[in-house]
Every structure is written in structure tokens, then in C-alpha cells.
Coordinates of C-alpha atoms and ligand atoms in Angstrom, one line a residue:
Chain A
M555 CA -15.2 -1.9 -40.8
T556 CA -16.8 -4.4 -38.4
E557 CA -14.5 -6.0 -36.0
P558 CA -13.9 -9.7 -36.7
I559 CA -15.4 -12.1 -34.2
I560 CA -12.5 -14.5 -34.6
Q561 CA -9.1 -13.6 -35.9
V562 CA -6.7 -16.3 -36.7
K563 CA -3.1 -15.1 -37.0
N564 CA -0.3 -17.1 -38.5
L565 CA -1.4 -20.5 -37.1
H566 CA 0.9 -23.4 -37.5
K567 CA 0.3 -27.0 -36.5
W568 CA 2.7 -29.9 -36.6
Y569 CA 1.6 -33.4 -35.9
S570 CA 4.8 -35.2 -35.1
G571 CA 6.5 -34.5 -38.5
V572 CA 3.4 -33.6 -40.5
H573 CA 3.1 -29.8 -41.0
A574 CA -0.7 -29.7 -41.2
L575 CA -1.1 -25.9 -41.0
K576 CA 1.4 -23.7 -42.5
G577 CA 0.8 -20.2 -41.2
V578 CA -3.0 -19.6 -41.7
S579 CA -4.4 -16.2 -41.1
L580 CA -8.1 -15.6 -41.4
D581 CA -10.7 -13.0 -40.1
I582 CA -14.1 -14.3 -39.5
L583 CA -16.7 -11.6 -39.4
P584 CA -19.7 -11.5 -37.1
N585 CA -22.9 -13.2 -38.5
E586 CA -21.3 -14.4 -41.7
T587 CA -21.5 -17.9 -43.0
L588 CA -18.1 -19.0 -44.0
G589 CA -17.6 -22.0 -46.3
L590 CA -14.3 -23.8 -45.8
V591 CA -13.3 -26.1 -48.7
G592 CA -10.3 -28.1 -49.7
D593 CA -9.1 -31.5 -50.7
N594 CA -8.6 -34.4 -48.3
G595 CA -5.8 -33.6 -45.9
A596 CA -5.8 -29.9 -46.8
G597 CA -5.9 -29.0 -43.1
K598 CA -9.6 -28.0 -42.6
S599 CA -10.2 -30.2 -39.7
T600 CA -6.9 -29.2 -38.2
L601 CA -7.9 -25.6 -38.3
I602 CA -11.2 -26.5 -36.7
A603 CA -9.5 -28.5 -34.0
L604 CA -7.5 -25.5 -33.0
L605 CA -10.6 -23.3 -32.9
S606 CA -12.6 -25.8 -30.9
G607 CA -9.8 -26.4 -28.4
T608 CA -9.4 -30.1 -29.1
E609 CA -5.8 -29.4 -30.3
Q610 CA -3.4 -26.6 -29.4
P611 CA -1.6 -24.5 -32.0
S612 CA 2.1 -25.1 -32.4
E613 CA 2.5 -21.4 -33.3
G614 CA 0.4 -18.4 -33.9
E615 CA -2.7 -17.0 -32.1
I616 CA -6.4 -16.9 -32.0
I617 CA -8.1 -13.7 -31.1
M618 CA -11.8 -13.8 -30.1
E619 CA -13.7 -10.5 -30.1
G620 CA -10.4 -8.6 -29.8
R621 CA -9.0 -10.7 -27.0
P622 CA -6.3 -13.3 -27.5
V623 CA -7.5 -16.7 -26.3
R624 CA -5.8 -19.9 -25.4
F625 CA -8.0 -23.0 -25.4
K626 CA -6.6 -25.8 -23.3
G627 CA -9.6 -28.0 -24.1
P628 CA -12.9 -28.1 -25.8
R629 CA -14.6 -26.7 -22.7
D630 CA -12.6 -23.5 -22.9
A631 CA -13.8 -22.9 -26.5
M632 CA -17.4 -23.7 -25.6
N633 CA -17.2 -21.2 -22.7
E634 CA -16.2 -18.6 -25.3
G635 CA -19.2 -19.5 -27.4
I636 CA -17.6 -21.7 -30.0
E637 CA -19.6 -24.9 -30.6
T638 CA -18.4 -27.6 -33.0
I639 CA -20.5 -30.2 -34.8
Y640 CA -18.5 -33.0 -36.4
Q641 CA -19.1 -35.3 -39.3
Y642 CA -18.9 -38.4 -37.1
N643 CA -21.4 -36.8 -34.9
S644 CA -20.8 -35.2 -31.5
M645 CA -23.4 -37.4 -29.9
V646 CA -23.2 -40.6 -27.9
P647 CA -25.6 -43.0 -29.7
T648 CA -26.2 -45.2 -26.6
M649 CA -27.5 -42.3 -24.6
S650 CA -30.8 -40.4 -24.7
I651 CA -31.5 -37.2 -26.5
A652 CA -31.9 -35.3 -23.2
R653 CA -28.6 -36.6 -21.8
N654 CA -26.8 -35.9 -25.0
M655 CA -28.1 -32.3 -25.0
F656 CA -26.4 -31.7 -21.7
I657 CA -23.3 -33.9 -21.9
G658 CA -20.6 -32.2 -19.8
R659 CA -22.9 -29.3 -19.0
E660 CA -25.5 -31.1 -16.9
P661 CA -27.8 -28.8 -14.8
L662 CA -27.2 -29.9 -11.2
K663 CA -29.5 -29.7 -8.3
F664 CA -26.4 -29.5 -6.0
S665 CA -22.9 -30.5 -6.4
F666 CA -19.6 -31.0 -4.5
M667 CA -16.3 -30.4 -6.3
G668 CA -18.0 -30.5 -9.7
I669 CA -19.8 -33.8 -9.1
G670 CA -23.5 -33.6 -8.4
V671 CA -27.1 -34.7 -8.9
M672 CA -28.6 -33.9 -12.3
D673 CA -31.8 -32.1 -12.7
G674 CA -33.5 -34.7 -14.9
K675 CA -36.8 -32.8 -15.2
K676 CA -35.0 -29.7 -16.4
M677 CA -33.0 -31.7 -18.9
A678 CA -36.1 -33.3 -20.3
T679 CA -38.2 -30.2 -20.7
E680 CA -35.4 -28.0 -21.9
S681 CA -34.2 -30.4 -24.5
V682 CA -37.8 -30.7 -25.9
K683 CA -37.9 -27.0 -26.2
A684 CA -34.5 -26.7 -27.7
I685 CA -35.3 -29.3 -30.3
A686 CA -38.6 -27.7 -31.2
D687 CA -36.7 -24.4 -31.7
V688 CA -34.8 -26.0 -34.7
D689 CA -38.2 -27.2 -36.0
L690 CA -37.4 -30.8 -35.2
H691 CA -40.2 -32.6 -33.5
L692 CA -39.3 -35.7 -31.5
R693 CA -41.9 -37.5 -29.4
S694 CA -39.6 -38.2 -26.4
P695 CA -36.4 -36.7 -25.1
N696 CA -35.7 -40.2 -23.7
A697 CA -35.3 -41.8 -27.1
L698 CA -31.7 -42.9 -27.7
V699 CA -29.7 -40.8 -30.2
G700 CA -28.7 -44.1 -31.8
E701 CA -32.3 -44.5 -33.0
L702 CA -32.4 -41.2 -34.8
S703 CA -31.5 -40.8 -38.5
G704 CA -28.3 -39.0 -39.4
G705 CA -30.1 -35.8 -40.2
Q706 CA -32.1 -35.8 -37.0
R707 CA -28.9 -36.3 -35.1
Q708 CA -27.3 -33.3 -36.7
G709 CA -30.5 -31.4 -35.9
V710 CA -30.2 -32.3 -32.2
A711 CA -26.5 -31.3 -32.3
I712 CA -27.4 -27.9 -33.8
A713 CA -30.2 -27.5 -31.2
R714 CA -27.7 -28.2 -28.5
S715 CA -25.3 -25.5 -29.8
M716 CA -28.1 -23.0 -30.0
Y717 CA -29.4 -23.8 -26.6
F718 CA -26.0 -23.0 -25.2
K719 CA -26.1 -19.7 -27.0
S720 CA -23.1 -20.3 -29.2
K721 CA -21.7 -17.2 -31.0
V722 CA -19.8 -19.2 -33.5
M723 CA -21.0 -22.6 -34.8
I724 CA -18.5 -24.8 -36.7
L725 CA -19.8 -27.6 -38.7
D726 CA -17.2 -30.0 -40.0
E727 CA -18.7 -32.0 -42.9
P728 CA -22.1 -32.3 -41.1
T729 CA -23.7 -33.6 -44.3
N730 CA -21.4 -36.6 -44.7
H731 CA -23.2 -39.9 -45.1
L732 CA -26.6 -38.2 -45.2
G733 CA -29.3 -38.8 -47.9
V734 CA -30.5 -36.0 -50.2
K735 CA -33.4 -35.0 -48.0
E736 CA -31.5 -35.0 -44.8
T737 CA -28.7 -33.0 -46.4
E738 CA -31.2 -30.4 -47.5
K739 CA -32.5 -30.2 -43.9
V740 CA -29.0 -29.6 -42.5
I741 CA -28.3 -27.0 -45.2
G742 CA -31.6 -25.4 -44.1
F743 CA -30.3 -25.4 -40.5
V744 CA -27.1 -23.7 -41.5
R745 CA -29.0 -21.1 -43.5
S746 CA -31.2 -20.3 -40.5
L747 CA -28.2 -19.5 -38.3
K748 CA -27.7 -16.2 -40.0
G749 CA -31.1 -15.0 -39.0
L750 CA -30.3 -15.9 -35.4
G751 CA -27.2 -13.8 -35.4
I752 CA -24.9 -16.8 -35.2
T753 CA -21.6 -16.8 -37.1
S754 CA -20.9 -20.1 -38.7
V755 CA -18.1 -22.0 -40.4
F756 CA -19.4 -24.7 -42.7
I757 CA -17.0 -27.4 -44.1
S758 CA -18.0 -29.6 -47.0
H759 CA -16.5 -31.3 -50.0
N760 CA -19.6 -30.5 -51.9
M761 CA -19.4 -27.1 -53.6
H762 CA -23.1 -27.0 -54.4
Q763 CA -23.8 -27.2 -50.7
V764 CA -21.3 -24.5 -49.8
F765 CA -22.6 -22.2 -52.5
A766 CA -26.2 -22.9 -51.3
C767 CA -25.7 -21.6 -47.8
C768 CA -22.5 -19.5 -47.4
D769 CA -21.7 -15.8 -47.8
R770 CA -18.0 -16.3 -48.3
I771 CA -15.7 -19.1 -49.3
V772 CA -12.3 -19.9 -48.2
A773 CA -10.3 -22.7 -49.8
M774 CA -7.3 -24.5 -48.3
D775 CA -4.6 -26.6 -50.0
R776 CA -1.9 -28.4 -48.2
G777 CA -2.1 -26.4 -45.0
E778 CA -2.4 -23.0 -46.6
L779 CA -5.2 -20.6 -47.7
V780 CA -5.4 -20.4 -51.4
L781 CA -8.6 -18.5 -52.0
D782 CA -10.8 -16.2 -50.0
K783 CA -13.8 -14.5 -51.7
R784 CA -17.4 -13.4 -51.3
I785 CA -19.7 -16.0 -52.8
E786 CA -21.0 -13.5 -55.4
E787 CA -17.5 -12.7 -56.6
T788 CA -16.6 -16.3 -57.4
S789 CA -17.9 -19.4 -59.0
I790 CA -17.7 -23.2 -58.5
E791 CA -15.4 -23.3 -61.4
E792 CA -12.9 -20.8 -60.0
V793 CA -12.8 -22.7 -56.6
H794 CA -12.3 -26.0 -58.3
K795 CA -9.4 -24.4 -60.3
V796 CA -7.4 -23.4 -57.3
L797 CA -7.8 -26.8 -55.6
Chain B
M742 CA -43.3 -57.7 -28.5
K743 CA -42.2 -54.4 -30.2
K744 CA -42.9 -52.7 -26.9
F745 CA -40.8 -55.2 -25.0
I746 CA -37.9 -54.7 -27.4
K747 CA -38.1 -51.0 -27.1
I748 CA -38.0 -51.2 -23.3
Y749 CA -35.0 -53.4 -23.6
L750 CA -33.0 -50.5 -25.1
E751 CA -33.4 -48.6 -21.8
K752 CA -33.3 -51.6 -19.6
P753 CA -30.6 -54.0 -20.9
E754 CA -30.8 -56.1 -17.8
L755 CA -34.2 -57.4 -18.8
A756 CA -32.9 -60.6 -20.5
G757 CA -30.9 -61.4 -17.4
L758 CA -33.9 -61.0 -15.2
V759 CA -35.9 -63.3 -17.4
F760 CA -33.1 -65.9 -17.2
L761 CA -33.1 -65.5 -13.4
I762 CA -36.8 -66.0 -13.0
I763 CA -36.8 -69.1 -15.3
L764 CA -33.9 -70.7 -13.4
T765 CA -35.4 -69.9 -10.1
I766 CA -38.6 -71.7 -11.1
V767 CA -36.7 -74.7 -12.5
F768 CA -34.7 -75.1 -9.4
Q769 CA -37.6 -74.6 -7.1
V770 CA -39.6 -77.3 -8.8
Q771 CA -36.7 -79.7 -9.2
S772 CA -35.6 -79.4 -5.6
D773 CA -39.1 -80.0 -4.3
G774 CA -39.4 -76.5 -2.9
I775 CA -36.1 -76.5 -1.0
F776 CA -34.5 -73.9 -3.2
L777 CA -36.6 -71.0 -2.0
N778 CA -36.9 -72.0 1.6
S779 CA -35.4 -69.7 4.2
R780 CA -32.4 -71.8 5.0
N781 CA -31.2 -72.1 1.5
L782 CA -31.9 -68.4 0.7
Q783 CA -29.9 -67.6 3.8
G784 CA -27.0 -69.5 2.3
I785 CA -27.3 -67.8 -1.0
L786 CA -27.6 -64.3 0.4
G787 CA -24.8 -64.9 2.8
I788 CA -22.2 -65.2 0.1
L789 CA -23.8 -63.1 -2.6
P790 CA -22.3 -59.8 -1.4
E791 CA -18.8 -61.0 -2.2
M792 CA -19.5 -61.8 -5.9
G793 CA -22.0 -59.0 -6.0
L794 CA -19.7 -56.2 -5.0
V795 CA -17.1 -57.3 -7.5
A796 CA -19.7 -57.5 -10.2
I797 CA -20.9 -53.9 -9.4
G798 CA -17.4 -52.5 -9.9
V799 CA -16.7 -54.5 -13.0
T800 CA -20.0 -53.5 -14.5
L801 CA -19.3 -49.8 -13.9
L802 CA -15.9 -50.1 -15.4
M803 CA -17.2 -51.9 -18.4
I804 CA -19.8 -49.2 -19.0
S805 CA -16.9 -46.8 -19.1
G806 CA -15.4 -48.9 -21.8
E807 CA -12.6 -50.7 -19.9
F808 CA -11.9 -54.1 -18.3
D809 CA -10.3 -55.2 -15.1
L810 CA -8.9 -58.6 -14.9
S811 CA -7.1 -57.8 -11.6
V812 CA -10.1 -57.8 -9.4
G813 CA -9.6 -61.4 -8.2
S814 CA -6.1 -60.5 -7.1
V815 CA -7.2 -57.3 -5.4
F816 CA -9.9 -59.4 -3.7
A817 CA -7.0 -61.2 -2.0
L818 CA -4.5 -58.4 -1.7
T819 CA -6.8 -56.0 0.2
P820 CA -7.6 -58.3 3.1
M821 CA -4.0 -59.5 3.2
V822 CA -2.7 -56.0 3.7
M823 CA -5.3 -55.6 6.5
A824 CA -4.4 -58.9 8.1
V825 CA -0.7 -58.3 8.1
L826 CA -1.2 -55.0 9.8
L827 CA -3.7 -56.5 12.2
A828 CA -1.3 -59.3 13.1
D829 CA 1.2 -56.5 13.8
G830 CA -1.1 -55.0 16.3
T831 CA -2.5 -52.1 14.2
P832 CA -6.0 -51.1 15.2
F833 CA -8.7 -52.4 12.9
V834 CA -9.8 -49.0 11.4
F835 CA -6.3 -48.3 10.2
A836 CA -5.6 -51.8 8.9
F837 CA -8.9 -51.8 7.1
G838 CA -8.3 -48.4 5.7
A839 CA -4.8 -49.4 4.6
G840 CA -6.2 -52.4 2.8
L841 CA -8.7 -50.2 0.9
L842 CA -6.0 -47.7 0.1
A843 CA -3.9 -50.5 -1.4
A844 CA -6.9 -51.4 -3.6
M845 CA -7.4 -47.8 -4.6
A846 CA -3.7 -47.6 -5.5
V847 CA -4.0 -50.7 -7.7
G848 CA -7.0 -49.2 -9.5
F849 CA -5.1 -45.9 -9.9
V850 CA -2.1 -47.6 -11.5
N851 CA -4.4 -49.7 -13.7
G852 CA -6.1 -46.6 -14.9
M853 CA -3.0 -44.4 -15.4
L854 CA -1.2 -47.1 -17.3
T855 CA -4.2 -47.7 -19.5
V856 CA -4.9 -44.0 -20.2
R857 CA -1.3 -42.6 -20.4
F858 CA 0.1 -45.3 -22.6
N859 CA -3.1 -45.9 -24.4
I860 CA -2.9 -49.7 -24.0
P861 CA -5.9 -52.0 -23.8
S862 CA -6.9 -52.4 -20.2
F863 CA -7.2 -56.1 -20.9
I864 CA -3.4 -56.1 -21.0
T865 CA -2.6 -53.7 -18.2
T866 CA -4.9 -55.5 -15.8
L867 CA -3.8 -58.9 -16.9
G868 CA -0.3 -57.8 -15.8
M869 CA -1.8 -56.5 -12.6
L870 CA -3.5 -59.8 -12.0
F871 CA -0.1 -61.4 -11.6
V872 CA 1.5 -58.5 -9.9
A873 CA -1.1 -58.0 -7.2
R874 CA -1.4 -61.8 -6.6
S875 CA 2.4 -62.0 -6.2
I876 CA 2.5 -59.1 -3.7
T877 CA -0.3 -60.8 -1.8
V878 CA 1.7 -64.0 -1.4
V879 CA 4.9 -62.2 -0.6
I880 CA 3.5 -60.0 2.2
S881 CA 1.7 -63.0 3.6
G882 CA 5.1 -64.7 4.0
G883 CA 3.8 -67.8 2.4
F884 CA 1.2 -68.7 5.0
P885 CA -1.8 -66.7 6.3
P886 CA -0.9 -64.5 9.3
A887 CA -2.5 -65.5 12.5
L888 CA -5.0 -62.9 13.5
P889 CA -5.4 -61.9 17.1
P890 CA -8.9 -63.0 18.3
G891 CA -11.5 -60.2 18.1
A892 CA -9.2 -58.2 15.8
M893 CA -12.0 -57.9 13.2
P894 CA -15.4 -56.5 14.1
K895 CA -17.4 -59.4 12.6
W896 CA -20.6 -58.0 14.0
L897 CA -20.3 -55.1 11.7
F898 CA -19.7 -57.2 8.6
T899 CA -20.6 -60.9 8.7
S900 CA -22.9 -61.7 11.7
F901 CA -26.4 -62.7 10.9
V902 CA -29.2 -60.2 11.3
G903 CA -32.8 -59.6 10.4
P904 CA -35.8 -61.9 10.9
G905 CA -34.6 -65.4 11.7
G906 CA -31.0 -64.2 10.9
M907 CA -31.9 -64.1 7.3
F908 CA -29.0 -61.9 6.2
R909 CA -25.5 -61.3 7.1
M910 CA -24.5 -57.7 7.8
S911 CA -22.5 -57.9 4.6
F912 CA -25.7 -58.1 2.7
L913 CA -26.8 -54.7 4.1
W914 CA -23.4 -53.3 3.0
F915 CA -24.0 -54.7 -0.4
V916 CA -27.4 -53.2 -0.7
L917 CA -26.1 -49.9 0.4
V918 CA -23.3 -50.0 -2.1
A919 CA -25.7 -51.1 -4.8
V920 CA -28.1 -48.3 -4.2
L921 CA -25.3 -45.7 -4.0
M922 CA -23.7 -47.0 -7.3
T923 CA -27.0 -47.1 -9.1
F924 CA -27.7 -43.6 -8.0
L925 CA -24.2 -42.5 -9.0
M926 CA -24.6 -44.0 -12.5
S927 CA -28.2 -42.9 -13.2
R928 CA -28.6 -39.6 -11.4
T929 CA -25.2 -37.8 -11.3
N930 CA -23.2 -36.0 -13.9
F931 CA -20.4 -38.4 -13.2
G932 CA -22.6 -41.3 -14.2
N933 CA -23.4 -39.4 -17.4
W934 CA -19.7 -39.0 -18.1
V935 CA -18.9 -42.6 -17.5
R936 CA -21.6 -43.6 -20.0
A937 CA -20.5 -41.1 -22.5
T938 CA -16.9 -42.0 -22.2
G939 CA -17.7 -45.7 -22.8
G940 CA -20.4 -45.0 -25.3
F941 CA -18.5 -42.9 -27.8
L942 CA -15.1 -41.6 -26.7
P943 CA -14.6 -39.0 -29.4
A944 CA -17.9 -37.4 -28.7
A945 CA -17.3 -37.4 -25.0
K946 CA -13.9 -35.8 -25.5
S947 CA -15.2 -33.2 -28.0
M948 CA -17.8 -32.2 -25.4
G949 CA -15.1 -31.5 -22.9
I950 CA -15.6 -34.4 -20.6
P951 CA -12.3 -35.2 -18.8
T952 CA -12.4 -38.8 -20.1
A953 CA -9.0 -39.8 -18.8
R954 CA -10.0 -38.8 -15.2
V955 CA -13.4 -40.5 -15.6
K956 CA -11.7 -43.7 -16.6
V957 CA -9.1 -43.6 -13.8
A958 CA -11.9 -42.9 -11.3
S959 CA -13.8 -45.9 -12.6
F960 CA -10.8 -48.2 -12.3
M961 CA -10.4 -47.0 -8.7
I962 CA -14.0 -47.6 -7.8
C963 CA -13.9 -51.0 -9.3
S964 CA -10.7 -51.9 -7.4
V965 CA -12.0 -50.6 -4.1
L966 CA -15.2 -52.6 -4.4
A967 CA -13.3 -55.8 -5.2
G968 CA -11.0 -55.1 -2.2
F969 CA -14.0 -54.5 0.1
A970 CA -15.6 -57.7 -1.1
G971 CA -12.4 -59.7 -0.4
T972 CA -12.3 -58.2 3.1
I973 CA -15.8 -59.4 3.7
Q974 CA -14.9 -62.9 2.6
V975 CA -11.9 -63.0 4.9
M976 CA -14.0 -62.0 7.8
R977 CA -16.6 -64.7 7.0
L978 CA -13.9 -67.4 6.6
G979 CA -11.8 -66.0 9.5
A980 CA -8.5 -66.4 7.8
P981 CA -6.8 -64.4 5.1
L982 CA -5.8 -67.0 2.4
P983 CA -3.6 -65.6 -0.3
S984 CA -5.4 -67.7 -2.9
I985 CA -8.9 -66.4 -2.6
G986 CA -10.6 -64.7 -5.5
E987 CA -8.9 -66.7 -8.2
G988 CA -11.1 -66.9 -11.3
M989 CA -13.3 -64.2 -9.9
E990 CA -12.4 -61.7 -12.5
L991 CA -13.9 -63.8 -15.3
Q992 CA -17.0 -64.6 -13.2
A993 CA -17.5 -60.9 -12.7
V994 CA -17.2 -60.2 -16.4
A995 CA -19.7 -63.0 -17.0
A996 CA -22.1 -61.4 -14.4
A997 CA -21.9 -58.1 -16.1
V998 CA -22.4 -59.6 -19.6
I999 CA -25.3 -61.7 -18.4
G1000 CA -26.8 -58.6 -17.0
G1001 CA -26.8 -56.9 -20.3
T1002 CA -23.5 -54.9 -20.2
A1003 CA -22.0 -54.5 -23.6
L1004 CA -18.3 -55.4 -24.0
T1005 CA -17.9 -52.3 -26.1
G1006 CA -18.9 -50.0 -23.3
G1007 CA -21.6 -47.4 -22.9
I1008 CA -24.4 -49.9 -22.3
G1009 CA -25.3 -51.6 -19.1
T1010 CA -26.7 -51.0 -15.6
I1011 CA -25.5 -51.7 -12.1
L1012 CA -28.7 -53.6 -11.5
G1013 CA -27.8 -55.8 -14.5
G1014 CA -24.4 -56.7 -13.0
I1015 CA -26.2 -57.6 -9.7
I1016 CA -28.7 -59.8 -11.5
G1017 CA -25.8 -61.5 -13.2
A1018 CA -24.1 -62.1 -9.9
V1019 CA -27.3 -63.4 -8.4
L1020 CA -27.7 -65.8 -11.4
I1021 CA -24.2 -67.1 -10.8
R1022 CA -24.9 -67.8 -7.2
V1023 CA -28.2 -69.3 -8.0
I1024 CA -26.7 -71.7 -10.6
D1025 CA -24.0 -72.7 -8.2
N1026 CA -26.4 -73.4 -5.4
G1027 CA -29.2 -74.8 -7.5
L1028 CA -27.1 -77.4 -9.2
V1029 CA -26.1 -78.8 -5.8
L1030 CA -29.7 -78.8 -4.6
V1031 CA -31.0 -80.7 -7.5
Q1032 CA -28.1 -83.1 -7.0
F1033 CA -26.4 -82.4 -10.2
D1034 CA -22.7 -83.0 -10.3
A1035 CA -21.3 -79.6 -9.2
N1036 CA -18.6 -79.9 -11.8
W1037 CA -21.3 -78.8 -14.3
F1038 CA -21.3 -75.4 -12.7
K1039 CA -18.7 -73.9 -15.0
M1040 CA -20.4 -75.5 -18.0
A1041 CA -23.7 -73.9 -17.1
L1042 CA -22.1 -70.5 -16.4
G1043 CA -20.2 -70.6 -19.7
G1044 CA -23.3 -71.6 -21.6
L1045 CA -25.4 -68.9 -20.0
T1046 CA -22.8 -66.3 -20.7
I1047 CA -22.7 -67.1 -24.4
L1048 CA -26.4 -67.4 -24.6
A1049 CA -26.8 -64.0 -22.9
V1050 CA -24.4 -62.3 -25.3
I1051 CA -26.3 -63.8 -28.2
V1052 CA -29.7 -62.8 -26.9
N1053 CA -28.5 -59.3 -26.0
A1054 CA -26.9 -58.7 -29.4
W1055 CA -30.0 -59.9 -31.1
L1056 CA -32.3 -57.7 -29.0
R1057 CA -30.1 -54.7 -29.6
R1058 CA -30.2 -55.2 -33.3
K1059 CA -33.9 -55.7 -33.3
A1060 CA -34.5 -52.6 -31.1
K1061 CA -32.3 -50.5 -33.4
S1062 CA -34.2 -51.5 -36.5
I1063 CA -37.4 -50.1 -35.0
K1064 CA -37.1 -46.4 -35.8
V1065 CA -38.1 -43.7 -33.4
E1066 CA -41.3 -42.0 -34.1
T1067 CA -41.4 -38.4 -35.1
D1068 CA -44.3 -36.0 -35.5
K1069 CA -43.3 -35.0 -39.0
Ligands
ATP1285 N1 -4.1 -36.3 -35.0 C1 -3.3 -36.3 -36.1 N2 -2.1 -36.9 -36.0 C2 -1.2 -36.8 -37.1 N3 -1.5 -36.3 -38.3 C3 -2.7 -35.7 -38.4 C4 -3.7 -35.7 -37.3 N4 -4.8 -35.1 -37.8 C5 -4.5 -34.7 -39.0 N5 -3.3 -35.1 -39.4 C6 -2.7 -34.8 -40.7 O1 -2.8 -33.4 -41.0 C7 -3.1 -33.2 -42.3 C8 -4.4 -32.4 -42.4 O2 -5.5 -33.2 -42.0 P1 -7.0 -32.6 -41.8 O3 -7.7 -33.7 -41.1 O4 -6.9 -31.3 -41.2 O5 -7.5 -32.5 -43.3 P2 -8.9 -32.1 -43.8 O6 -8.8 -31.0 -44.7 O7 -9.9 -32.0 -42.7 O8 -9.2 -33.4 -44.7 P3 -10.6 -34.2 -44.9 O9 -11.3 -33.4 -46.0 O10 -10.2 -35.5 -45.4 O11 -11.4 -34.2 -43.7 C9 -3.2 -34.6 -43.0 O12 -2.0 -34.8 -43.6 C10 -3.4 -35.5 -41.9 O13 -2.9 -36.8 -42.2
MG1286 MG1 -11.6 -33.2 -42.1

């Protein structure tokens, strides 16, 4: 058996009265593409929030490559190689592509107590390279992210995650509000992750999208896992039935 | 035209600059060339640093997505703290430092209240506007403390220097601060975080930026600059009046907005705030020169502010509708 890259053990999460996660346990295997589905409010985003460090578990633990980890903030998760891409977009629209690529991880020429002068040249050249790596070709790294289409933005977000050598990429409804073509492009990105040795967790309400790019499907309902199967062992109908 | 609009996205201060140039020409013509003569320029540049420093701080804070309505009160409080200590025989360096520390403390409290309790800074700093003003009046004992002669090193802050005594020293301080703050905002990671925090808070947070600390730091920078500006004014006037700086908070917001800073945060430049401050001084001075009733000043300022917001919003919408080019 291969050792799971992430093990989630009996995770609980309460939001002041709301029991959003009720003891979720899940093994995520290296290099698999995991589809996470479930109705609105099922707890998908909550599970992701715990894995990406934006929230802390009320109970239970997360084990990364065999070591228990405690994420106090998103940066801790990123340092472990977990990158998250959100539906609302993890980009600042009023800033340039190059700056967005390096938000919070700016290459510095020199620094004092964490504050320093950014290496603008490096930011520009590296972001052009990173974007080209996901087969997205933008003329200028200085264009504002707000000017990009939704699909292009997700492309840049994915390029960013790859640039920072993520081991696990979590995509929480990355195809929301995207047109058909753009959605296809994003699905293409997700498919390509496998070839790059990146483990991914893909969340969507659209079963066809999940079945189009995932190896395994996990369904959640009211804070609990209700289905966990390889894609070839299940069908859209079966998943719909349990939800 | 397309090109201009595209440039505007990166340089939101452009519209303000155009306003400034137009007004300068109008005043120059209307005043028969007096407006740009060296004596008048000397007058404008002599008091510009006070408004300008406040505007720089307010602009930075607005880019981070917050407001500070207490700058006018801090403008009075800081020099009052200094003056009370000076009157008590404290050496200048300590008194000056204590004043700036008081300003910093006000900024810290503003920031902590806003961030911790998640209340709009409009409200927290509105409260602080009254609190800080009240403290100023209380510590002054009702009338300005008499300063020992020579207690303040005016040569370092307000004496005239340069060719023909063109500038006051304060102008050099202002330029220094302006350059430093521009550098901070455009070249450092801190500037990047400020912009991200104001531009789209959830994204900034999810990328691990310490947004609460960034905001508190921005409040503190804003407050200290306002306090420094007030100190300069007191040195220029020679007496610490507890009423100085009243109404300044809104003028500073006007300056930032005229300079292209968005009320929603994330957009704006330090240079824009400065251009806005210069515009305000130019209107104030120009109206007098062309022998207009000075009571029209606020009318002109108000009109310009609204016009600037409309123009900026329009340009932004236009610029957005022009899609970025891709190779494929
Ligand atoms: N920050 C929060 N504070 C309080 N309650 C929350 C918070 N975040 C989520 N919840 C609650 O937790 C439950 C699970 O929500 P979650 O966002 O994880 O669902 P989801 O599966 O991602 O749904 P969707 O498909 O709509 O995105 C819901 O009842 C929601 O109202
Ligand atoms: Mg969700």
C-alpha cells in the first residue's frame, strides 16, 4: 500500500453552534485526483478550510506524509505544500499578474524583520515563465488580474500553485461562474496535474466535471462522508442517490 | 484614447494631474501671471507640507481599505503633547518624540478597535476624532501653554531655505516622507500587502498575509504623519492652538479621492494623494489671487471632489471593458 499524502482523522468543526464537520476521516493518496461533492452546506469548504489552514479543527487531526501537522494559518499549509484555489478567486483584481503571483511570498533583494525591497525583475520574468508553463500566454505580467477572464484568472492561480511546487492542490469550485469553454480549460488544468505528480482535490457541484477529471469520488452530506469510491466503480446516478 | 485609459489603470492619479494643470493655467492667466511667480509659489509651498503629509497618510490608509477621521484631532494633539512637555522644561527631542508616540498610540488604538471588533473604521475614528480633540483641550488647560523662547528648533523645520528662500525646511521633510512612502508602497512587500489587503481582503487572507497587522500598521503610519504635520504647523505659527486641524480629516479624504484613490480600497497612489493636496492648496490660493470671494473655496473643493470621483469611476469602468490581449 502506498502511504497517504494526507490523512484526515476524525475531524470535527463547530462554528458557534453549527456542527459543520462531524468526524470526517479520509486518506488522500499521492498523485490521485480526488473529487469532493455534496450539496450546499455539506461541509466541503469547511474541510478545505481546515486543510488549507484558514480555520483550525475543533477536534481531530491532520497527518501530512506521516507527520501530524497543525496549521495556525494559511502560510503554514502552504509551507507544507498545500495550495488552495477558491471559487471566488484567490487573486486581488486591482493588482498586476506579477504581484498576484507572489503575494505574501515576494522575492526580496534584502529585508529587515520580514519587510524588504521586492525583486521586481524576478517577479516579472518568473511569472511569465510560470504562466507559460500552464500553457496560458499573456502579453504582459503587468496587466491587472481584474482585466483577465475568469478562466484566465484560475489559470494564473494554478500557475502560481505550481510555481511554488505544491504537493497538494485544492480547488474549491474553481469552475463557478465560468463559461463552457473556460470551464473546459480549467478541467484541462486539473487533468494535467496528475502528469506533474501533483495530488489534487477538486470540488464541484457538477458531476460531469468531477467524472471528467477525477480518479476517486468522495461525497459529503451534512458534515459526514457518505460515499468514497474509485470513479470506475461508481456512476453519476449512484452519487446522486446518496446525496 | 484607448491607450490613455489603459495607462489610467496603472496610474489612477492621472485625472488629478490633468485637473491640476488646467487649474494652474486658469489661475495663471486670470491672475495676470502672479500665480506662478516666486513669491506666490513660496506661499503655497510653505504650507503645502502640512496638508500634504496628512494626505499621504490618509491615502496609504485608504489603499489598505480603511478610513481615518481622527487625523485632524491628532494634528492638534501631537504638538500639544510636545508643547506641554516643552513648557515643563523637557528637552525638545523628548517632547517631540513623546508627541509622535502619542500619535502612534492613537493610530494603534484606531487600528486595534477596527480590526478586533470588526467595526467600520469610519465609526472608530469618528469616535477618536472627539476623544483626541478632547484630550488636546484638556491637557492644554484651556489655553495654549507658553513656550520658552528657542524651545523648538525652527531652523530644522520651518525656516526658509533654497534659492531666494523658496522653500521652508518643512518642504524638504515633506519631499523626504513622500519619497519614502512612495517607495514603501511600490517597491516593498509591505506595500504589496497593503494593496492586497485593501484590494480584496479574502484573497489577501487566504494567501497568508497578516492583514490585521497590515491594517494596524497603516493606521499608525497615518496617525504619525498627521501628528508630524501638526507639529510643523505649530512651529510655523509659533503657538500650539488646541483647535488646529479641524476639518482637515475631510480635506485629506478629498485630496486622496481627487488623486484617484478608491473609497473601496486597493486602488490609489501616494503621488495621487499629494497631487490632491496640491490641488486643494492651489484652489485656496488661486481663488484669493483672482479676487474671488474666498468663501467659494469649499464650494470649489466639494465640486472638484465629486467631479473627480465621477471621472475616476467612469475611467475605471471604461478601462475594465477593454480586455487584456492574449496571444491565443
Ligand atoms: N465561517 C462560518 N461561520 C459559521 N458557519 C459557517 C461558516 N462557514 C460555514 N459555516 C456553516 O457550516 C456548514 C458547512 O458549510 P460549507 O461552506 O463547508 O459547505 P459547502 O459544502 O462548502 O457548501 P457549498 O456547496 O454551498 O459551498 C453550513 O451550515 C454553513 O452555514
Ligand atoms: Mg463551499
